[in-house]
Amino acid sequence: MAELKITKQNYEAEVLKSDVPVLLDFWASWCGPCRMLSPVVEKIAKEYEGIAKVGKINVDEEQELAAAFKVVSIPTVVVMKNGKIVSTSTGFKPKEKIAAMLDKAV
């Protein structure tokens, strides 16, 4: 399954009401570290298919969501479970670190 595009319109259904943990990638097209992280997030989305969701939130398009999560630096990765934040990471991290965040929630 590819990453989901999370917007304020589908946030409640896809994230808050999700029955599996959700990894959210806050990014922007102009952000170099975000572009480096993108293939990592894509691999995680494929590997965790069926046990977790992976969503991408473009901070330029979804400023309300970025503000709600107090995102001040990107990329920011947030793992949520049962509608609550369980871990957060800012900046580029290798796949193992991002997967470890998600593993704690599944």
CSV table of C-alpha atoms in Angstrom, one decimal:
chain,number,residue,atom,x,y,z
A,1,MET,CA,0.0,0.0,0.0
A,2,ALA,CA,1.3,3.4,-0.9
A,3,GLU,CA,1.4,6.2,1.6
A,4,LEU,CA,-1.8,8.0,2.2
A,5,LYS,CA,-2.1,11.7,1.6
A,6,ILE,CA,-3.5,13.1,4.8
A,7,THR,CA,-5.5,16.2,4.7
A,8,LYS,CA,-7.7,17.9,7.3
A,9,GLN,CA,-10.7,16.3,5.4
A,10,ASN,CA,-9.5,12.7,6.0
A,11,TYR,CA,-7.4,13.2,9.1
A,12,GLU,CA,-10.1,12.0,11.6
A,13,ALA,CA,-11.1,8.9,9.6
A,14,GLU,CA,-7.5,7.9,8.6
A,15,VAL,CA,-5.6,8.8,11.7
A,16,LEU,CA,-7.8,9.4,14.8
A,17,LYS,CA,-10.1,6.5,14.1
A,18,SER,CA,-7.5,4.1,12.7
A,19,ASP,CA,-7.5,0.7,14.3
A,20,VAL,CA,-3.8,0.3,13.6
A,21,PRO,CA,-0.8,2.6,14.4
A,22,VAL,CA,-0.2,5.5,12.0
A,23,LEU,CA,3.1,7.0,11.0
A,24,LEU,CA,2.8,10.6,9.8
A,25,ASP,CA,5.5,12.2,7.7
A,26,PHE,CA,5.3,16.0,7.7
A,27,TRP,CA,7.2,17.2,4.6
A,28,ALA,CA,7.4,19.9,1.9
A,29,SER,CA,8.6,19.6,-1.8
A,30,TRP,CA,11.3,22.2,-1.3
A,31,CYS,CA,12.9,20.4,1.7
A,32,GLY,CA,16.1,18.5,0.9
A,33,PRO,CA,16.0,16.2,4.0
A,34,CYS,CA,12.3,15.5,3.3
A,35,ARG,CA,13.3,14.3,-0.2
A,36,MET,CA,16.0,12.1,1.4
A,37,LEU,CA,13.4,10.6,3.8
A,38,SER,CA,10.7,10.0,1.2
A,39,PRO,CA,12.1,6.6,-0.1
A,40,VAL,CA,12.5,5.5,3.5
A,41,VAL,CA,8.9,6.3,4.3
A,42,GLU,CA,7.8,4.6,1.1
A,43,LYS,CA,9.7,1.3,2.1
A,44,ILE,CA,8.2,1.4,5.5
A,45,ALA,CA,4.7,1.8,4.0
A,46,LYS,CA,5.2,-1.4,2.0
A,47,GLU,CA,6.8,-3.4,4.8
A,48,TYR,CA,4.1,-2.5,7.4
A,49,GLU,CA,1.1,-2.9,5.1
A,50,GLY,CA,-1.7,-4.4,7.0
A,51,ILE,CA,-0.2,-3.7,10.4
A,52,ALA,CA,0.2,0.1,10.3
A,53,LYS,CA,-0.7,3.0,8.1
A,54,VAL,CA,1.7,5.6,6.7
A,55,GLY,CA,0.5,9.0,5.9
A,56,LYS,CA,2.2,12.1,4.4
A,57,ILE,CA,1.2,15.6,5.3
A,58,ASN,CA,2.4,18.4,3.1
A,59,VAL,CA,3.0,21.3,5.5
A,60,ASP,CA,2.5,23.9,2.8
A,61,GLU,CA,-0.9,22.5,1.9
A,62,GLU,CA,-2.0,21.5,5.4
A,63,GLN,CA,-0.9,24.3,7.6
A,64,GLU,CA,-3.6,23.7,10.1
A,65,LEU,CA,-2.5,20.1,10.7
A,66,ALA,CA,1.1,21.2,11.0
A,67,ALA,CA,0.2,23.8,13.5
A,68,ALA,CA,-1.9,21.3,15.5
A,69,PHE,CA,1.2,19.0,15.8
A,70,LYS,CA,3.4,22.1,16.6
A,71,VAL,CA,5.7,21.2,13.6
A,72,VAL,CA,8.4,23.8,13.4
A,73,SER,CA,11.0,21.9,11.5
A,74,ILE,CA,10.7,19.3,8.8
A,75,PRO,CA,10.9,16.5,8.1
A,76,THR,CA,9.0,15.6,11.3
A,77,VAL,CA,7.8,12.0,11.8
A,78,VAL,CA,5.0,11.3,14.3
A,79,VAL,CA,3.7,7.8,15.3
A,80,MET,CA,0.2,7.7,16.6
A,81,LYS,CA,-1.8,4.9,18.2
A,82,ASN,CA,-5.4,5.2,19.3
A,83,GLY,CA,-5.5,8.8,18.3
A,84,LYS,CA,-2.6,9.7,20.6
A,85,ILE,CA,1.0,10.6,19.8
A,86,VAL,CA,3.4,7.9,21.0
A,87,SER,CA,6.7,9.1,19.4
A,88,THR,CA,8.1,12.0,17.4
A,89,SER,CA,11.3,12.5,15.5
A,90,THR,CA,12.6,15.6,13.7
A,91,GLY,CA,15.2,15.6,10.8
A,92,PHE,CA,16.4,12.8,8.6
A,93,LYS,CA,16.7,9.4,10.3
A,94,PRO,CA,17.7,6.1,8.8
A,95,LYS,CA,15.1,3.5,8.1
A,96,GLU,CA,16.0,1.4,11.2
A,97,LYS,CA,15.2,4.4,13.6
A,98,ILE,CA,11.9,5.2,11.9
A,99,ALA,CA,10.9,1.5,11.9
A,100,ALA,CA,11.9,1.2,15.6
A,101,MET,CA,9.5,4.0,16.4
A,102,LEU,CA,6.7,2.2,14.6
A,103,ASP,CA,7.6,-1.2,16.1
A,104,LYS,CA,6.9,0.2,19.6
A,105,ALA,CA,3.4,1.0,18.6
A,106,VAL,CA,2.4,-2.2,16.8
